[in-house]
Amino acid sequence: MSTQLSEAPARPTAPDRPGRSSTTTGTAALFRFALRRDRVRLTVWIAAGTAMVALQSVSSQSFYDSPGALAAYRASVGSNAATIALAGPPVGLDTVAGAVAFEISATVMLIAALMAMFTVTRHTRADEEAGRTELLRSARVGRHAPLLAAVLLAALACAALAVAVGLGATATGLPATGSFVLGASFGAAGQVFTGITAVAVQVTGHTRSVYGLVGGLFAVFFVLRAVGDIEGNWVVWTSPIGWAQAAHPFSDDAVLPLLLCLVVAVVLVLGGFALLDRRDLGAGLTQPRPGRASATPWLRSPLGLAVRLQRGALLAWVLGLALLGVVYGALADSVETLIAGNEEALAVFGDPDVDDLVSAYLSTTFSITALLAAAYAVSSVLRARTEESDQRAEPVLATATSRSAWLGSHVAVALVGSALAMTASGVTTGVVRVLQTGEAAAFGRMVGAALAYVPAVWVVAGIAVALFGLLPRLAAALSWAAVGLFLVITMFAESFDWPGWVGDLSPVSWVPLMPLEPWTTGPVLVLTALAGALLAASFAGFRRRDLATG
Amino acid sequence: MTAISVAGLVKTFGATRALDGLDLEVSTGEVHGFLGPNGSGKSTTIRVLLGLLRPDAGQVRLLDGDPWRDAVALHRRLAYVPGDVTLWPNISGGESIDLLGRLQGGLDPRRRAELLDRFDLDPRKKARTYSKGNRQKVALVAALASDAELLVLDEPTSGLDPLMEAVFQGCIREVRAEGRTVLLSSHILAEAEALCDRVSIIRHGRTVQSGSLDELRHLTRTAITAETVRPAAGLESLAGVHDLRHEDGRVRFDVDTDALDGALRHLTGLGVVSLTSAPPTLEELFLRHYGDELADDGTAAREPVRS
Ligand SMILES: Nc1ncnc2c1ncn2[C@@H]1O[C@H](COP(=O)(O)OP(=O)(O)OP(=O)(O)O)[C@@H](O)[C@H]1O
Ligand SMILES: [Mg+2]
């Protein structure tokens, strides 16, 4: 072998010299490959973020076409804790451009965070879990190369989103500087989540847990900044989303908080590399503990299996929505403070009924909770699809388990789980309200308001179930698109005066806005029937179709 | 009595015609080998038999039932080992065995313990930490610990070491001794030869040969090398003689088993000086059916042998 080498004519290029190898060897090739794999995905993410900003800009400019309209908007927003909780700090609202930034920034930051999370995970933990990294690493690919390539790709995507939003916003007539600061704030938020994901993929051995971890952190940071924005205090600064929004595009155009984001992102990525050196390929930071030698008695039915597979996620969502209920309930007191401190609002609304304002605030928060519960229900239903496409449904369906029983088990977890999550949020909000007001009846009102959304949540779940049965390949994409659509409708339909039928597209908006509005039976019955019909269609479809075979 | 009977089965996936008029007969109590090159449609056939895929055309009967319509009832009577065993990453092997066994209708705890021991499998490991062979063992133990009357095994020994392969063969012999039926898809010819009463060979979604191993052996050719006193002429006109070559005074050819007698008579008429014959091997037959020359050397046209 060595003699052959010495006899071989010397080659002018030296890329194969072993001395050149380092832990990042192969990064360039992996980066190009990852870019190729993701070019469509990333284009969609970036286009979606940019399109949302552009649409918001165009519609806001036509909607707040007079100083009076803008002042009324400022008054209502500045005094509405629910809007602030969802959107961000109510600053810069004296220009239409500032209103655009206020309305859209939370949504696009979520898009940036998800894009970063999926991009980094796809090329690190997901590849590792599927055994592809092992194959790559056996070639001339250094230990750090896959993570570095993934982080670089995510960073590039975030930067591209920043530029695209800057260009898009400028093109729709917003001031150029502010437009690019707005874009940069999304990019910066994305970079932080690139860093967070770079750490998360080292910590846990499962792709699914990475999503849970990063998604959970996003939720925590989002709530922290909501608390800080409503109370107008330092709590904002405990959240990277708060830093990104502190750029205040179109008013302060502050770049310093964005630099903070970038510094933290770099530190997190370095932390990710340090953790990478401390773990084995394919493993997380901890070794999995041995399991049971034989199954517990209740793991004997498809339902037992579905519960076993989904119990972690179910618990996390129920706890998460319960905590959100506490936060929303606790912030109800600030509604009063906000309106009292807002002269413009007092001028517009006169002397408003504070009880009504609190009720309006609480009904908005419950509709947001309902959308989150619907997102949980969809993810739970789609678990059935993952089981099917990962070939884990096959051995179960080859036993004496009928297709209906198998699908029904996953659907049952989704329906009961989302109802539990709604109940939990109603209960915690209720308890907090009783403590605040000393009025025991508040508890029942809060629980009732939360439960009223359950049929609507089930309709969203039913859409995912129907897609699973009838259009399995598109189930994931279309169900999440539906959740996104309903979210946009709930957040914007009212503030933009969209025609009524647009609002009616979302099952969530059929539900009476309790506690502000009284209970009505009609829509709730219709929703329940609709959910039932969707399930029936799905089960009929699933019984007739082929099982996915890879 | 037939456990499985498939006739003219067609299954298409979009433009791919995975099964193209496949026939398969498996009698009750036999171990039936199901052989064919990669992508020939073995797993697809098995999935149709399990009611996981819906056939486009053809008749399929399994344990006197319709695998699509009567899936649940039939599955109580069979056990399945998939070709690619994917288990739930966070559930231990022991739990998976219990779960699949219970869903199938119950498994014998004594046999479960004995099989775990024979296959040397640690049931406490989480599925994600099992090696490929050990994942395979989980599915095998779950299937073998049941008292199903039909075992459907899709390449059940891929990834098993030779020791475990021997354990597996022992288990299948016991299963057969109990009068149960086995459909065994495999790429391991030695395994098929050791275990199967009958085999079916498929290619491009169609059955090209099926019969007992003896019958198949009969279809293979014996390789003859002979030196004769007089020049070996006239062999080429004999039916059943293939690949005739003359090399430095010797003649070499392959001859079909049923033409062997005629060929030898012809040779002795020429005065045999020396003669070697290589016995027919199944491997050769399989390779002939797997390989691409199949279409042009005419064997494809041969009628399937039925017993
Ligand atoms: N879901 C599917 N969609 C499209 N084509 C498929 C699908 N499932 C199988 N095929 C195709 O059908 C043919 C038969 O596949 P099958 O898995 O049955 O082969 P096999 O005989 O089991 O092969 P192997 O020995 O490699 O396991 C192949 O060409 C395969 O690509
Ligand atoms: Mg196969």
XYZ file of N, CA and C in Angstrom, chain A residues 129 205-206 288-296 299-300 305 308-309 387 390-392 394 397-400 402-403 543-547 549, chain B residues 11 47 51-54 68 72 75-76 78 80 82 86-92 94-95 98-100 102-104 112 123-124 126 128-129:
204
model
N -30.146 10.578 14.265
C -31.095 9.572 14.717
C -31.373 8.552 13.616
N -31.417 12.933 22.840
C -31.145 12.023 21.735
C -32.271 11.928 20.723
N -33.400 12.599 20.970
C -34.557 12.433 20.086
C -34.932 13.748 19.412
N -29.449 6.426 28.070
C -30.807 5.978 28.396
C -30.772 4.888 29.475
N -31.684 4.980 30.422
C -31.734 3.955 31.468
C -32.404 2.697 30.927
N -32.080 1.543 31.479
C -32.781 0.341 31.038
C -34.261 0.428 31.374
N -35.082 -0.221 30.558
C -36.526 -0.167 30.782
C -37.012 -1.388 31.536
N -38.307 -1.633 31.464
C -38.888 -2.787 32.161
C -38.668 -4.044 31.338
N -38.524 -5.167 32.039
C -38.333 -6.427 31.332
C -39.639 -6.929 30.748
N -40.754 -6.584 31.383
C -42.038 -6.955 30.811
C -43.005 -5.793 30.998
N -44.052 -5.792 30.183
C -44.941 -4.632 30.134
C -45.892 -4.620 31.327
N -46.281 -3.416 31.746
C -47.292 -3.307 32.796
C -48.632 -3.804 32.235
N -50.518 -1.892 29.379
C -50.011 -1.789 28.008
C -50.460 -3.025 27.237
N -51.759 -3.098 26.986
C -52.279 -4.297 26.336
C -53.288 -3.970 25.245
N -51.170 1.774 24.233
C -49.970 2.144 23.485
C -49.981 3.631 23.139
N -49.227 5.611 26.145
C -47.825 5.451 26.502
C -46.936 6.320 25.605
N -47.247 6.345 24.299
C -46.422 7.095 23.358
C -46.597 8.599 23.538
N -46.359 7.381 13.214
C -46.317 5.950 13.495
C -46.480 5.158 12.212
N -43.344 5.752 9.788
C -42.124 5.131 10.323
C -42.279 3.623 10.454
N -43.339 3.071 9.894
C -43.558 1.613 9.844
C -43.815 1.001 11.209
N -44.205 1.810 12.174
C -44.493 1.220 13.479
C -45.960 0.858 13.621
N -47.443 -0.828 11.230
C -47.575 -2.105 10.517
C -47.632 -3.321 11.459
N -50.967 -3.298 13.301
C -52.135 -3.617 12.474
C -52.080 -5.041 11.941
N -50.917 -5.696 12.066
C -50.837 -7.109 11.695
C -51.280 -7.995 12.850
N -51.581 -7.402 14.014
C -52.179 -8.165 15.107
C -53.692 -8.012 15.007
N -54.390 -8.560 15.978
C -55.849 -8.494 15.935
C -56.359 -7.114 16.342
N -57.951 -3.659 14.959
C -58.573 -3.113 13.757
C -58.018 -1.725 13.494
N -58.147 -1.287 12.247
C -57.664 0.049 11.902
C -58.402 1.104 12.711
N -60.084 3.113 6.546
C -60.384 1.681 6.405
C -60.242 1.224 4.964
N -60.318 2.180 4.032
C -60.285 1.789 2.621
C -58.908 1.913 1.993
N -58.027 2.681 2.624
C -56.794 2.970 1.889
C -55.663 2.017 2.261
N -54.591 2.059 1.426
C -53.392 1.283 1.722
C -52.673 1.905 2.910
N -52.014 1.048 3.666
C -51.132 1.565 4.698
C -49.849 2.026 4.006
N -46.188 2.233 3.080
C -45.155 1.203 3.234
C -43.796 1.774 2.906
N -50.707 -5.640 -7.948
C -50.686 -4.463 -7.083
C -49.796 -3.415 -7.720
N -47.680 -7.972 2.563
C -48.556 -6.912 3.083
C -49.975 -7.058 2.553
N -53.556 -7.770 4.737
C -54.621 -6.768 4.654
C -54.129 -5.360 4.890
N -52.824 -5.144 4.749
C -52.300 -3.789 4.928
C -52.356 -3.030 3.610
N -52.267 -3.766 2.518
C -52.416 -3.181 1.191
C -53.613 -3.846 0.538
N -54.272 -3.077 -0.311
C -55.466 -3.587 -0.972
C -55.112 -4.032 -2.380
N -58.357 -8.771 3.377
C -58.718 -7.360 3.521
C -59.947 -7.230 4.418
N -59.004 -8.509 11.015
C -58.841 -8.652 12.464
C -59.007 -10.108 12.896
N -55.996 -12.101 11.835
C -54.750 -11.768 12.538
C -54.644 -12.436 13.901
N -55.781 -12.809 14.473
C -55.733 -13.564 15.716
C -55.038 -14.905 15.521
N -52.578 -15.531 13.173
C -51.247 -15.498 12.563
C -50.324 -14.564 13.336
N -46.631 -12.176 12.687
C -45.901 -11.561 11.580
C -44.586 -10.986 12.082
N -41.968 -8.359 10.483
C -41.736 -7.508 9.326
C -40.289 -7.562 8.851
N -38.972 -1.897 12.973
C -38.787 -0.618 13.650
C -39.638 -0.666 14.902
N -39.017 -0.407 16.021
C -39.728 -0.473 17.293
C -39.846 0.927 17.868
N -40.616 1.063 18.914
C -40.773 2.364 19.562
C -39.515 2.648 20.365
N -38.837 3.774 20.047
C -37.508 4.010 20.605
C -37.476 3.985 22.132
N -38.559 4.420 22.765
C -38.505 4.565 24.221
C -39.124 3.404 24.975
N -39.505 2.375 24.257
C -40.158 1.243 24.903
C -39.186 0.070 24.868
N -39.051 -0.636 25.974
C -38.062 -1.706 26.034
C -38.495 -2.888 25.178
N -38.699 -6.017 25.981
C -39.637 -6.874 26.702
C -41.060 -6.330 26.631
N -41.181 -5.009 26.778
C -42.513 -4.402 26.696
C -43.099 -4.552 25.292
N -44.388 -8.065 24.865
C -45.659 -8.262 25.571
C -46.801 -7.577 24.843
N -46.539 -6.312 24.433
C -47.596 -5.555 23.774
C -48.058 -6.271 22.496
N -47.090 -6.615 21.625
C -47.476 -7.242 20.357
C -48.146 -8.583 20.616
N -49.869 -9.503 23.308
C -51.222 -9.306 23.847
C -52.180 -8.848 22.753
N -51.695 -7.943 21.876
C -52.576 -7.450 20.816
C -52.938 -8.578 19.857
N -52.032 -9.546 19.742
C -52.281 -10.633 18.806
C -53.240 -11.640 19.422
N -42.169 -17.458 26.191
C -41.504 -16.166 26.065
C -40.169 -16.197 26.789
N -34.282 -8.189 27.617
C -35.564 -7.518 27.354
C -35.647 -6.127 27.968
N -34.663 -5.739 28.774
C -34.778 -4.457 29.469
C -34.257 -3.283 28.655
N -33.954 -0.383 25.935
C -34.859 0.401 25.104
C -34.558 0.096 23.641
N -34.188 1.767 21.041
C -33.211 2.545 20.285
C -31.785 2.091 20.576
N -31.598 1.368 21.705
C -30.240 0.948 22.031
C -29.960 -0.485 21.586
